[in-house]
Amino acid sequence: MQLEGEHVFKGPREEVYAMFRDPEVLATAVPGAQSLTKIDDQHFEGAMNIRIGPVSGSFSGKVEVANEVYPEKFTLIVEGRGAPGFAKGMGDVELIDQGDGTTLLKYSGDVQIGGTLASVGQRMIDSVAKSIIKTAFETLDKALEARLAAKAGSAPVEFKAPTEAEFAAAVTKDMASGLSKVAEVRMLFYVIPLIVVLVIVAYLLSH
Amino acid sequence: MAGRVFGQSIPRNEDPYLLTGQAKFIDDIELPGMLHAAFYRSDYAHARIKKIDVSEARKLPGVIAVYTAEDFGEFVRPGPLQVPPPTAIKGSIFHARPLMPIAKDKVRYSGEPLAVIIAENRYIAEDAMDYIVAELEPLPAVTDLEKALEPGAPLVHEDLESNLAALVKQERGNYEEAAAKADVVIKKKIYVDRGAGAAMENRGLVVNWDDRAREMTIWATTQAPIPLRNSIATRLGLFEEQVRVITPFIGGGFGPKIMTSQPDDVLLPIIAMWLKRPIKWIEDRRENFLATTSERDQIHYAEIALTRDGIILGVKDVFYHNTGAYDPYGMTVPLNTQTHTVSCYEVPNFYTEIRMVFTNEYVVTPVRGAGRPEGVFVMERLLDYAAQELGMDPAEIRRRNLLRKERFPYPTGIIGQDFVEGVLDSGDYPETLRRVMEVIEYEKFRKEIQPQLRAQGKHKGIGIVCFTEGTAVGPYEGARVTVGANGKVTVATGISTQGQGHFTVFAQIAAEQLGVDVKDVNVITGDTGHFHWGAGTFASRGMGVAGTAVYNAAVKVRQKALQFGARFLGVSEDEVELCDGKVCVKGDPSRSMPLGEIALKANPTRGTIEPGVEPGLEATAYFGPPYGATGAGAVAMIVDVDPETMAVNIEKFAIVHDCGTVVNPLLLEGQVMGGVHMGIGNAFYEKIKYDENGQLLTASLMDYLIPQATDMPKEMIVEHLETPSPLNPLGMKGVGEAGAIPTPACFMQALEDALYEYRLQIDETPLNPSRLWELVQQAPKK
């Protein structure tokens, strides 16, 4: 199953890429990440907490970063397992310099989920995944703004990651506003958050 | 046929207990020292087992034991096969792969048990699952029935050459010759997707091994207590008499509870014997979806050949049937499909072929309807396509082809689930159609009401279909009827009860014979300690088979009562009769003896009857028909479709049903309505969905929709035609599945009629509003 989307960052491509390598930023972008251990430059092991409607629990997983072409693209291979089931996915992330000082991030991937996550959480996955991605990008927008301001030496922009409670509220709001109408996107959207989180953490640790 | 109580609408004997919360269900059972079980199940649908580490789980306080396949040693073997292979059908192929009690080496469906945890309570048992580490190597899964048979498809059972589980071909006449002569041949691909039994109460098991008495007592929610006892005793090397299976009140069966060798049935008695402590397992709803069998899921390549006048010359149906990862229940479901595809019509040439397929999904076994709805759906859809093609009215094309009354008994030439050639014993199919058209005012709706509604832009449609229901199959059931010294009657039979009303209808049969009050008949079902021969509750056979055994036993007791009563009263047998719980001298009511007193004296120890006479006012009888009795009926419905939302409102539903002699019209109406409810679910709500990796996506009642009371027809007309079956003395036929069988086909026809301007040809069930919307969008427009 295919999953794809995009997001425009208001900053140059190199800065966006650098941000993705900044552990402090990335670790805060998605809530629930518990730990990440570097195995080598391309491989990481980590744990995160997941809550999809009635399904919750901790996942342990592996992340592999492959096909890295600075500052254009990289591929993430993620595999997570835990009491709530499993997720297995592969995603390509591409950064495109739009020539106007902004950067277009495109992602596309293929994900499988199983266990309780699929059998009970399936109907929520779509909404929750989209919310996680949306929140993560919003957080990264602010982080990027803060980084650029710091670099320019101008007045510091306050950057604060959302708390888990704020995140939960955002998910509820998104679900209520009917974000989940697109049937085809179902499962993949769930793993994207997982991928994003794990990638972020992987990058954190790798640098 | 109606008598004093037989044939009357008598309220249910069991209802006071059920309605006031006094009835005992399996989860009400608490035993001293009882432990609780939970199953650790595979998340993967198809995987090789590398290692299962339960060492940490075993350390959790409160955990008594954790077992994996290697702990069960020789007990880990497939089977047994619950229904024999179809060897009666020439040339048939069947690969028996009965269920494994626990996954060993390989996982074949998501939800297959990998470990069993026994703990002080269920909470601890469930918590312990988090400490189990299963190393599984995922394999590609097969879920598509057609792709599963292609070369190179992953194999569910690697010792087989392909995923073909069975191949059965049957033919009467010669279809190809008939098609060559036909004016019209219509070919269609038709899907019938999967639905659950979805009983209100899930399954459960409580096992108690009394090590000093060397006796095992099992409380189970089974539809087949005697086969369950037999298989457990055999596996454990015990005598059948050492194992007693008791079914408490059960909140619905609907088919899946017929299974007797599911993992829990096999493993928990073994563990209870090892630990010498009682064990309880109550299935939760997710487990019920994952690991209790479900049904339907067929793909049909169907053809019908007709004359220009709409007379059927032949039907051909080649279909794929999903059996899931194993086939423990043989071929009952697809064989029912074969026997029900053409059963109420005159179809001189019929070719039918089953391709049963193994997939990485849970096992398919009968669910109310059990293959019949699929066959009827295919046939009724074919007739609708033909009616559209020929410009005929759907009712008319059916009228022209229904079997005439004079044709009975009608041998069908097709061997069914009971491995004998199907014979339609009796009925009047054209009359059921005529009456259903009358009660729903078919002509008036078509000619007067509908044109006006359409002129107003409304989308109201009518559907009308016919069906048969093969019921009351053998091999046999038995019953024992005993009059107690208290003058009351006990009826014990081997089948079990899941809400059908056996406590009332069996009581009516006995009460009618013995002249007692229905409330004074105590019916015992599903307790092998009380009656230990029989097959179980399936195929709408409770009344027709066990009910007849009750009748036969009650007749014997009646004869005994008259014989003994006459003797004690000092008159000859032809001078006495039964009157109000007594044996009376005809014409002299002052000379009588209550049944209780006769029962007390009917024992040689009291010196009142000679030694050598079978003691007691008691008799046991068995009944087995040569083949099953076939019920039939016609249904019609009027639906109102909102073309904006595709919400469907069933305004009126009519069924004229013939199940032979009616024992209790009140209960019969309930059975029919319950079946219709399930049929509506199978048409527009209930769908079990697996993804392409074998992951079940509908394992909760959030995602698996069951119609609510508000989704039922606003008006429901249930009428009966009574054509007694010649196959049993009371003329009864079964009815348990009737309503579920024709409803999806009728629903689709009514939808097509409501959305007439789109000229839909619906070829799948179930639908839902969004799927119907898609079909309308794809339609060739007005």
Tab-separated table of N, CA and C in Angstrom, chain B residues 404-531:
chain	number	residue	atom	x	y	z
B	404	ARG	N	-43.227	-27.607	-9.677
B	404	ARG	CA	-44.654	-27.770	-9.377
B	404	ARG	C	-44.825	-28.721	-8.194
B	405	LYS	N	-45.952	-28.532	-7.554
B	405	LYS	CA	-46.333	-29.332	-6.392
B	405	LYS	C	-46.304	-30.841	-6.682
B	406	GLU	N	-46.693	-31.211	-7.906
B	406	GLU	CA	-46.799	-32.631	-8.261
B	406	GLU	C	-45.422	-33.297	-8.367
B	407	ARG	N	-44.357	-32.522	-8.362
B	407	ARG	CA	-43.022	-33.087	-8.591
B	407	ARG	C	-42.442	-33.803	-7.374
B	408	PHE	N	-43.088	-33.624	-6.198
B	408	PHE	CA	-42.499	-34.206	-4.991
B	408	PHE	C	-42.893	-35.672	-4.822
B	409	PRO	N	-42.024	-36.487	-4.229
B	409	PRO	CA	-40.630	-36.196	-3.858
B	409	PRO	C	-39.751	-36.080	-5.109
B	410	TYR	N	-38.852	-35.088	-5.076
B	410	TYR	CA	-38.069	-34.746	-6.266
B	410	TYR	C	-36.587	-35.007	-6.011
B	411	PRO	N	-36.029	-36.060	-6.638
B	411	PRO	CA	-34.592	-36.307	-6.450
B	411	PRO	C	-33.780	-35.279	-7.240
B	412	THR	N	-32.807	-34.659	-6.607
B	412	THR	CA	-32.100	-33.552	-7.250
B	412	THR	C	-30.867	-33.989	-8.026
B	413	GLY	N	-30.404	-35.201	-7.780
B	413	GLY	CA	-29.197	-35.649	-8.475
B	413	GLY	C	-27.917	-35.048	-7.914
B	414	ILE	N	-28.036	-34.246	-6.870
B	414	ILE	CA	-26.861	-33.597	-6.292
B	414	ILE	C	-26.693	-34.095	-4.853
B	415	ILE	N	-25.484	-34.569	-4.562
B	415	ILE	CA	-25.203	-35.079	-3.217
B	415	ILE	C	-24.877	-33.920	-2.292
B	416	GLY	N	-25.450	-33.956	-1.117
B	416	GLY	CA	-25.306	-32.834	-0.196
B	416	GLY	C	-24.422	-33.119	0.997
B	417	GLN	N	-24.518	-32.247	2.000
B	417	GLN	CA	-23.646	-32.314	3.175
B	417	GLN	C	-23.796	-33.618	3.945
B	418	ASP	N	-24.956	-34.290	3.796
B	418	ASP	CA	-25.145	-35.560	4.506
B	418	ASP	C	-24.740	-36.752	3.643
B	419	PHE	N	-24.105	-36.464	2.493
B	419	PHE	CA	-23.520	-37.485	1.617
B	419	PHE	C	-24.546	-38.431	1.008
B	420	VAL	N	-25.804	-37.990	0.954
B	420	VAL	CA	-26.787	-38.743	0.173
B	420	VAL	C	-27.368	-37.775	-0.847
B	421	GLU	N	-27.935	-38.347	-1.897
B	421	GLU	CA	-28.515	-37.500	-2.923
B	421	GLU	C	-29.671	-36.704	-2.326
B	422	GLY	N	-29.695	-35.432	-2.621
B	422	GLY	CA	-30.777	-34.592	-2.105
B	422	GLY	C	-32.105	-34.983	-2.720
B	423	VAL	N	-33.120	-35.062	-1.868
B	423	VAL	CA	-34.474	-35.312	-2.345
B	423	VAL	C	-35.359	-34.242	-1.708
B	424	LEU	N	-36.076	-33.503	-2.530
B	424	LEU	CA	-37.008	-32.523	-1.986
B	424	LEU	C	-38.265	-33.281	-1.622
B	425	ASP	N	-38.575	-33.323	-0.326
B	425	ASP	CA	-39.599	-34.246	0.145
B	425	ASP	C	-41.020	-33.777	-0.109
B	426	SER	N	-41.261	-32.465	0.018
B	426	SER	CA	-42.642	-31.980	-0.058
B	426	SER	C	-42.618	-30.464	-0.144
B	427	GLY	N	-43.733	-29.875	-0.466
B	427	GLY	CA	-43.818	-28.423	-0.502
B	427	GLY	C	-44.806	-27.958	-1.552
B	428	ASP	N	-45.000	-26.657	-1.609
B	428	ASP	CA	-45.807	-26.044	-2.662
B	428	ASP	C	-45.188	-24.675	-2.943
B	429	TYR	N	-44.119	-24.688	-3.730
B	429	TYR	CA	-43.344	-23.466	-3.934
B	429	TYR	C	-44.148	-22.371	-4.641
B	430	PRO	N	-44.906	-22.725	-5.719
B	430	PRO	CA	-45.670	-21.647	-6.370
B	430	PRO	C	-46.645	-20.958	-5.410
B	431	GLU	N	-47.171	-21.724	-4.470
B	431	GLU	CA	-48.128	-21.140	-3.529
B	431	GLU	C	-47.442	-20.136	-2.586
B	432	THR	N	-46.208	-20.433	-2.162
B	432	THR	CA	-45.517	-19.456	-1.298
B	432	THR	C	-45.282	-18.166	-2.076
B	433	LEU	N	-44.945	-18.296	-3.358
B	433	LEU	CA	-44.709	-17.098	-4.170
B	433	LEU	C	-46.014	-16.320	-4.355
B	434	ARG	N	-47.085	-17.058	-4.662
B	434	ARG	CA	-48.376	-16.391	-4.873
B	434	ARG	C	-48.781	-15.618	-3.615
B	435	ARG	N	-48.608	-16.275	-2.458
B	435	ARG	CA	-49.062	-15.623	-1.228
B	435	ARG	C	-48.194	-14.442	-0.837
B	436	VAL	N	-46.888	-14.548	-1.083
B	436	VAL	CA	-46.047	-13.416	-0.696
B	436	VAL	C	-46.356	-12.214	-1.591
B	437	MET	N	-46.675	-12.496	-2.855
B	437	MET	CA	-47.057	-11.396	-3.750
B	437	MET	C	-48.349	-10.748	-3.264
B	438	GLU	N	-49.223	-11.598	-2.749
B	438	GLU	CA	-50.503	-11.098	-2.251
B	438	GLU	C	-50.305	-10.223	-1.012
B	439	VAL	N	-49.527	-10.727	-0.037
B	439	VAL	CA	-49.429	-9.977	1.227
B	439	VAL	C	-48.630	-8.686	1.070
B	440	ILE	N	-47.719	-8.643	0.118
B	440	ILE	CA	-46.971	-7.393	-0.045
B	440	ILE	C	-47.642	-6.503	-1.100
B	441	GLU	N	-48.719	-7.001	-1.650
B	441	GLU	CA	-49.476	-6.277	-2.691
B	441	GLU	C	-48.551	-5.906	-3.853
B	442	TYR	N	-47.937	-6.957	-4.390
B	442	TYR	CA	-46.916	-6.793	-5.413
B	442	TYR	C	-47.432	-6.045	-6.646
B	443	GLU	N	-48.549	-6.532	-7.190
B	443	GLU	CA	-49.069	-5.934	-8.430
B	443	GLU	C	-49.452	-4.474	-8.210
B	444	LYS	N	-50.083	-4.213	-7.064
B	444	LYS	CA	-50.511	-2.852	-6.759
B	444	LYS	C	-49.293	-1.930	-6.654
B	445	PHE	N	-48.246	-2.426	-5.989
B	445	PHE	CA	-47.040	-1.605	-5.845
B	445	PHE	C	-46.435	-1.298	-7.204
B	446	ARG	N	-46.308	-2.361	-8.019
B	446	ARG	CA	-45.697	-2.198	-9.336
B	446	ARG	C	-46.509	-1.264	-10.243
B	447	LYS	N	-47.840	-1.506	-10.281
B	447	LYS	CA	-48.651	-0.817	-11.283
B	447	LYS	C	-49.193	0.523	-10.831
B	448	GLU	N	-49.478	0.660	-9.531
B	448	GLU	CA	-50.099	1.910	-9.083
B	448	GLU	C	-49.150	2.786	-8.267
B	449	ILE	N	-48.576	2.177	-7.213
B	449	ILE	CA	-47.819	2.997	-6.253
B	449	ILE	C	-46.487	3.462	-6.839
B	450	GLN	N	-45.721	2.508	-7.386
B	450	GLN	CA	-44.362	2.857	-7.821
B	450	GLN	C	-44.328	3.913	-8.935
B	451	PRO	N	-45.205	3.827	-9.946
B	451	PRO	CA	-45.153	4.871	-10.975
B	451	PRO	C	-45.372	6.275	-10.399
B	452	GLN	N	-46.264	6.365	-9.437
B	452	GLN	CA	-46.510	7.677	-8.810
B	452	GLN	C	-45.269	8.148	-8.059
B	453	LEU	N	-44.678	7.224	-7.296
B	453	LEU	CA	-43.487	7.588	-6.516
B	453	LEU	C	-42.356	8.032	-7.434
B	454	ARG	N	-42.183	7.312	-8.514
B	454	ARG	CA	-41.105	7.657	-9.449
B	454	ARG	C	-41.361	9.025	-10.070
B	455	ALA	N	-42.623	9.293	-10.358
B	455	ALA	CA	-42.955	10.611	-10.907
B	455	ALA	C	-42.610	11.715	-9.920
B	456	GLN	N	-42.656	11.371	-8.628
B	456	GLN	CA	-42.300	12.354	-7.599
B	456	GLN	C	-40.796	12.366	-7.323
B	457	GLY	N	-40.045	11.554	-8.050
B	457	GLY	CA	-38.595	11.519	-7.864
B	457	GLY	C	-38.155	10.639	-6.698
B	458	LYS	N	-39.052	9.793	-6.219
B	458	LYS	CA	-38.683	8.938	-5.085
B	458	LYS	C	-38.067	7.626	-5.569
B	459	HIS	N	-37.244	7.044	-4.716
B	459	HIS	CA	-36.529	5.817	-5.064
B	459	HIS	C	-36.951	4.686	-4.147
B	460	LYS	N	-38.083	4.121	-4.489
B	460	LYS	CA	-38.594	3.022	-3.700
B	460	LYS	C	-38.680	1.802	-4.604
B	461	GLY	N	-38.093	0.686	-4.133
B	461	GLY	CA	-38.067	-0.494	-4.990
B	461	GLY	C	-38.585	-1.724	-4.280
B	462	ILE	N	-38.947	-2.724	-5.084
B	462	ILE	CA	-39.451	-3.983	-4.521
B	462	ILE	C	-38.576	-5.131	-5.003
B	463	GLY	N	-38.403	-6.096	-4.132
B	463	GLY	CA	-37.665	-7.303	-4.501
B	463	GLY	C	-38.496	-8.512	-4.149
B	464	ILE	N	-38.292	-9.587	-4.882
B	464	ILE	CA	-39.048	-10.806	-4.584
B	464	ILE	C	-38.203	-12.012	-4.983
B	465	VAL	N	-37.971	-12.914	-4.055
B	465	VAL	CA	-37.163	-14.100	-4.376
B	465	VAL	C	-37.721	-15.353	-3.684
B	466	CYS	N	-37.269	-16.496	-4.176
B	466	CYS	CA	-37.698	-17.783	-3.615
B	466	CYS	C	-36.463	-18.536	-3.105
B	467	PHE	N	-36.698	-19.464	-2.217
B	467	PHE	CA	-35.556	-20.214	-1.678
B	467	PHE	C	-36.026	-21.533	-1.082
B	468	THR	N	-35.046	-22.428	-0.885
B	468	THR	CA	-35.315	-23.614	-0.080
B	468	THR	C	-34.305	-23.649	1.056
B	469	GLU	N	-34.613	-24.454	2.039
B	469	GLU	CA	-33.688	-24.643	3.152
B	469	GLU	C	-33.651	-26.120	3.485
B	470	GLY	N	-32.534	-26.760	3.140
B	470	GLY	CA	-32.345	-28.157	3.522
B	470	GLY	C	-32.161	-28.206	5.030
B	471	THR	N	-32.947	-29.008	5.724
B	471	THR	CA	-32.924	-29.026	7.189
B	471	THR	C	-32.961	-30.455	7.704
B	472	ALA	N	-32.917	-30.553	9.015
B	472	ALA	CA	-33.238	-31.796	9.721
B	472	ALA	C	-32.518	-33.004	9.154
B	473	VAL	N	-31.211	-32.848	8.919
B	473	VAL	CA	-30.431	-33.969	8.396
B	473	VAL	C	-30.079	-34.948	9.510
B	474	GLY	N	-29.733	-36.155	9.120
B	474	GLY	CA	-29.316	-37.169	10.084
B	474	GLY	C	-27.962	-36.830	10.669
B	475	PRO	N	-27.267	-37.741	11.226
B	475	PRO	CA	-27.677	-39.136	11.243
B	475	PRO	C	-28.838	-39.428	12.210
B	476	TYR	N	-28.817	-38.878	13.400
B	476	TYR	CA	-29.858	-39.269	14.352
B	476	TYR	C	-29.795	-38.365	15.578
B	477	GLU	N	-30.837	-38.383	16.378
B	477	GLU	CA	-30.793	-37.863	17.747
B	477	GLU	C	-31.673	-38.767	18.599
B	478	GLY	N	-31.531	-38.624	19.893
B	478	GLY	CA	-32.332	-39.439	20.800
B	478	GLY	C	-32.924	-38.610	21.916
B	479	ALA	N	-33.851	-39.220	22.643
B	479	ALA	CA	-34.438	-38.534	23.798
B	479	ALA	C	-34.948	-39.555	24.798
B	480	ARG	N	-34.943	-39.154	26.051
B	480	ARG	CA	-35.514	-40.003	27.094
B	480	ARG	C	-36.598	-39.192	27.797
B	481	VAL	N	-37.781	-39.790	27.916
B	481	VAL	CA	-38.895	-39.112	28.578
B	481	VAL	C	-39.222	-39.907	29.839
B	482	THR	N	-39.264	-39.212	30.963
B	482	THR	CA	-39.492	-39.877	32.252
B	482	THR	C	-40.585	-39.136	33.019
B	483	VAL	N	-41.553	-39.878	33.536
B	483	VAL	CA	-42.521	-39.257	34.436
B	483	VAL	C	-42.033	-39.510	35.857
B	484	GLY	N	-41.927	-38.443	36.622
B	484	GLY	CA	-41.457	-38.578	37.997
B	484	GLY	C	-42.603	-38.890	38.936
B	485	ALA	N	-42.239	-39.259	40.164
B	485	ALA	CA	-43.263	-39.542	41.162
B	485	ALA	C	-44.068	-38.279	41.504
B	486	ASN	N	-43.521	-37.141	41.169
B	486	ASN	CA	-44.259	-35.883	41.385
B	486	ASN	C	-45.264	-35.610	40.275
B	487	GLY	N	-45.348	-36.521	39.324
B	487	GLY	CA	-46.318	-36.350	38.249
B	487	GLY	C	-45.826	-35.444	37.135
B	488	LYS	N	-44.615	-34.898	37.306
B	488	LYS	CA	-44.049	-34.038	36.271
B	488	LYS	C	-43.144	-34.858	35.346
B	489	VAL	N	-42.812	-34.251	34.231
B	489	VAL	CA	-42.119	-35.002	33.186
B	489	VAL	C	-40.735	-34.406	32.926
B	490	THR	N	-39.758	-35.276	32.772
B	490	THR	CA	-38.426	-34.822	32.358
B	490	THR	C	-38.148	-35.352	30.956
B	491	VAL	N	-37.670	-34.433	30.098
B	491	VAL	CA	-37.243	-34.816	28.760
B	491	VAL	C	-35.749	-34.534	28.684
B	492	ALA	N	-34.967	-35.553	28.359
B	492	ALA	CA	-33.525	-35.329	28.199
B	492	ALA	C	-33.132	-35.691	26.774
B	493	THR	N	-32.367	-34.800	26.158
B	493	THR	CA	-31.914	-35.082	24.791
B	493	THR	C	-30.459	-34.685	24.646
B	494	GLY	N	-29.812	-35.185	23.620
B	494	GLY	CA	-28.377	-34.987	23.478
B	494	GLY	C	-27.965	-33.675	22.834
B	495	ILE	N	-28.901	-33.009	22.161
B	495	ILE	CA	-28.496	-31.746	21.524
B	495	ILE	C	-28.424	-30.641	22.580
B	496	SER	N	-27.802	-29.545	22.229
B	496	SER	CA	-27.719	-28.437	23.192
B	496	SER	C	-28.505	-27.243	22.652
B	497	THR	N	-28.680	-26.268	23.507
B	497	THR	CA	-29.578	-25.149	23.209
B	497	THR	C	-28.828	-23.838	23.286
B	498	GLN	N	-29.030	-22.989	22.300
B	498	GLN	CA	-28.384	-21.661	22.323
B	498	GLN	C	-29.408	-20.548	22.229
B	499	GLY	N	-30.628	-20.826	22.649
B	499	GLY	CA	-31.642	-19.784	22.641
B	499	GLY	C	-32.839	-20.077	21.759
B	500	GLN	N	-32.867	-21.273	21.132
B	500	GLN	CA	-33.926	-21.581	20.179
B	500	GLN	C	-35.301	-21.744	20.805
B	501	GLY	N	-35.355	-22.108	22.096
B	501	GLY	CA	-36.648	-22.358	22.722
B	501	GLY	C	-36.950	-23.835	22.907
B	502	HIS	N	-35.901	-24.662	22.913
B	502	HIS	CA	-36.103	-26.105	23.082
B	502	HIS	C	-36.823	-26.444	24.378
B	503	PHE	N	-36.626	-25.628	25.412
B	503	PHE	CA	-37.241	-25.929	26.712
B	503	PHE	C	-38.764	-25.837	26.621
B	504	THR	N	-39.220	-25.180	25.593
B	504	THR	CA	-40.665	-25.025	25.410
B	504	THR	C	-41.209	-25.979	24.344
B	505	VAL	N	-40.574	-26.017	23.183
B	505	VAL	CA	-41.142	-26.821	22.097
B	505	VAL	C	-41.049	-28.328	22.378
B	506	PHE	N	-39.938	-28.773	22.974
B	506	PHE	CA	-39.861	-30.198	23.320
B	506	PHE	C	-40.891	-30.509	24.414
B	507	ALA	N	-41.076	-29.552	25.315
B	507	ALA	CA	-42.076	-29.727	26.380
B	507	ALA	C	-43.473	-29.826	25.777
B	508	GLN	N	-43.733	-29.030	24.746
B	508	GLN	CA	-45.055	-29.091	24.110
B	508	GLN	C	-45.318	-30.471	23.518
B	509	ILE	N	-44.284	-31.032	22.863
B	509	ILE	CA	-44.456	-32.350	22.236
B	509	ILE	C	-44.769	-33.402	23.301
B	510	ALA	N	-43.994	-33.380	24.398
B	510	ALA	CA	-44.202	-34.375	25.453
B	510	ALA	C	-45.532	-34.126	26.166
B	511	ALA	N	-45.836	-32.863	26.427
B	511	ALA	CA	-47.058	-32.526	27.154
B	511	ALA	C	-48.291	-32.939	26.371
B	512	GLU	N	-48.214	-32.783	25.058
B	512	GLU	CA	-49.357	-33.161	24.222
B	512	GLU	C	-49.636	-34.656	24.364
B	513	GLN	N	-48.584	-35.459	24.384
B	513	GLN	CA	-48.759	-36.908	24.477
B	513	GLN	C	-49.212	-37.355	25.859
B	514	LEU	N	-48.688	-36.671	26.892
B	514	LEU	CA	-48.904	-37.167	28.250
B	514	LEU	C	-49.991	-36.403	28.996
B	515	GLY	N	-50.581	-35.436	28.333
B	515	GLY	CA	-51.707	-34.735	28.935
B	515	GLY	C	-51.325	-33.915	30.167
B	516	VAL	N	-50.109	-33.417	30.212
B	516	VAL	CA	-49.701	-32.589	31.353
B	516	VAL	C	-49.523	-31.136	30.886
B	517	ASP	N	-49.313	-30.260	31.855
B	517	ASP	CA	-49.084	-28.853	31.555
B	517	ASP	C	-47.677	-28.692	30.963
B	518	VAL	N	-47.531	-27.807	29.990
B	518	VAL	CA	-46.216	-27.572	29.374
B	518	VAL	C	-45.195	-27.136	30.431
B	519	LYS	N	-45.661	-26.372	31.399
B	519	LYS	CA	-44.752	-25.904	32.455
B	519	LYS	C	-44.269	-27.035	33.359
B	520	ASP	N	-44.976	-28.156	33.328
B	520	ASP	CA	-44.584	-29.292	34.157
B	520	ASP	C	-43.644	-30.257	33.425
B	521	VAL	N	-43.119	-29.808	32.288
B	521	VAL	CA	-42.141	-30.639	31.580
B	521	VAL	C	-40.782	-29.953	31.688
B	522	ASN	N	-39.866	-30.656	32.310
B	522	ASN	CA	-38.512	-30.136	32.487
B	522	ASN	C	-37.635	-30.697	31.377
B	523	VAL	N	-37.129	-29.818	30.533
B	523	VAL	CA	-36.324	-30.277	29.405
B	523	VAL	C	-34.841	-30.102	29.728
B	524	ILE	N	-34.083	-31.159	29.563
B	524	ILE	CA	-32.633	-31.099	29.776
B	524	ILE	C	-31.958	-31.273	28.418
B	525	THR	N	-31.175	-30.285	28.030
B	525	THR	CA	-30.424	-30.412	26.785
B	525	THR	C	-28.948	-30.212	27.113
B	526	GLY	N	-28.106	-30.750	26.264
B	526	GLY	CA	-26.679	-30.445	26.338
B	526	GLY	C	-26.008	-30.820	27.647
B	527	ASP	N	-26.324	-31.977	28.188
B	527	ASP	CA	-25.607	-32.465	29.369
B	527	ASP	C	-25.364	-33.946	29.143
B	528	THR	N	-24.106	-34.305	28.882
B	528	THR	CA	-23.813	-35.701	28.539
B	528	THR	C	-24.017	-36.614	29.735
B	529	GLY	N	-24.131	-36.039	30.931
B	529	GLY	CA	-24.442	-36.841	32.104
B	529	GLY	C	-25.895	-37.295	32.095
B	530	HIS	N	-26.725	-36.617	31.347
B	530	HIS	CA	-28.148	-36.976	31.286
B	530	HIS	C	-28.520	-37.743	30.031
B	531	PHE	N	-27.848	-37.432	28.943
B	531	PHE	CA	-28.113	-38.167	27.702
B	531	PHE	C	-26.842	-38.130	26.889
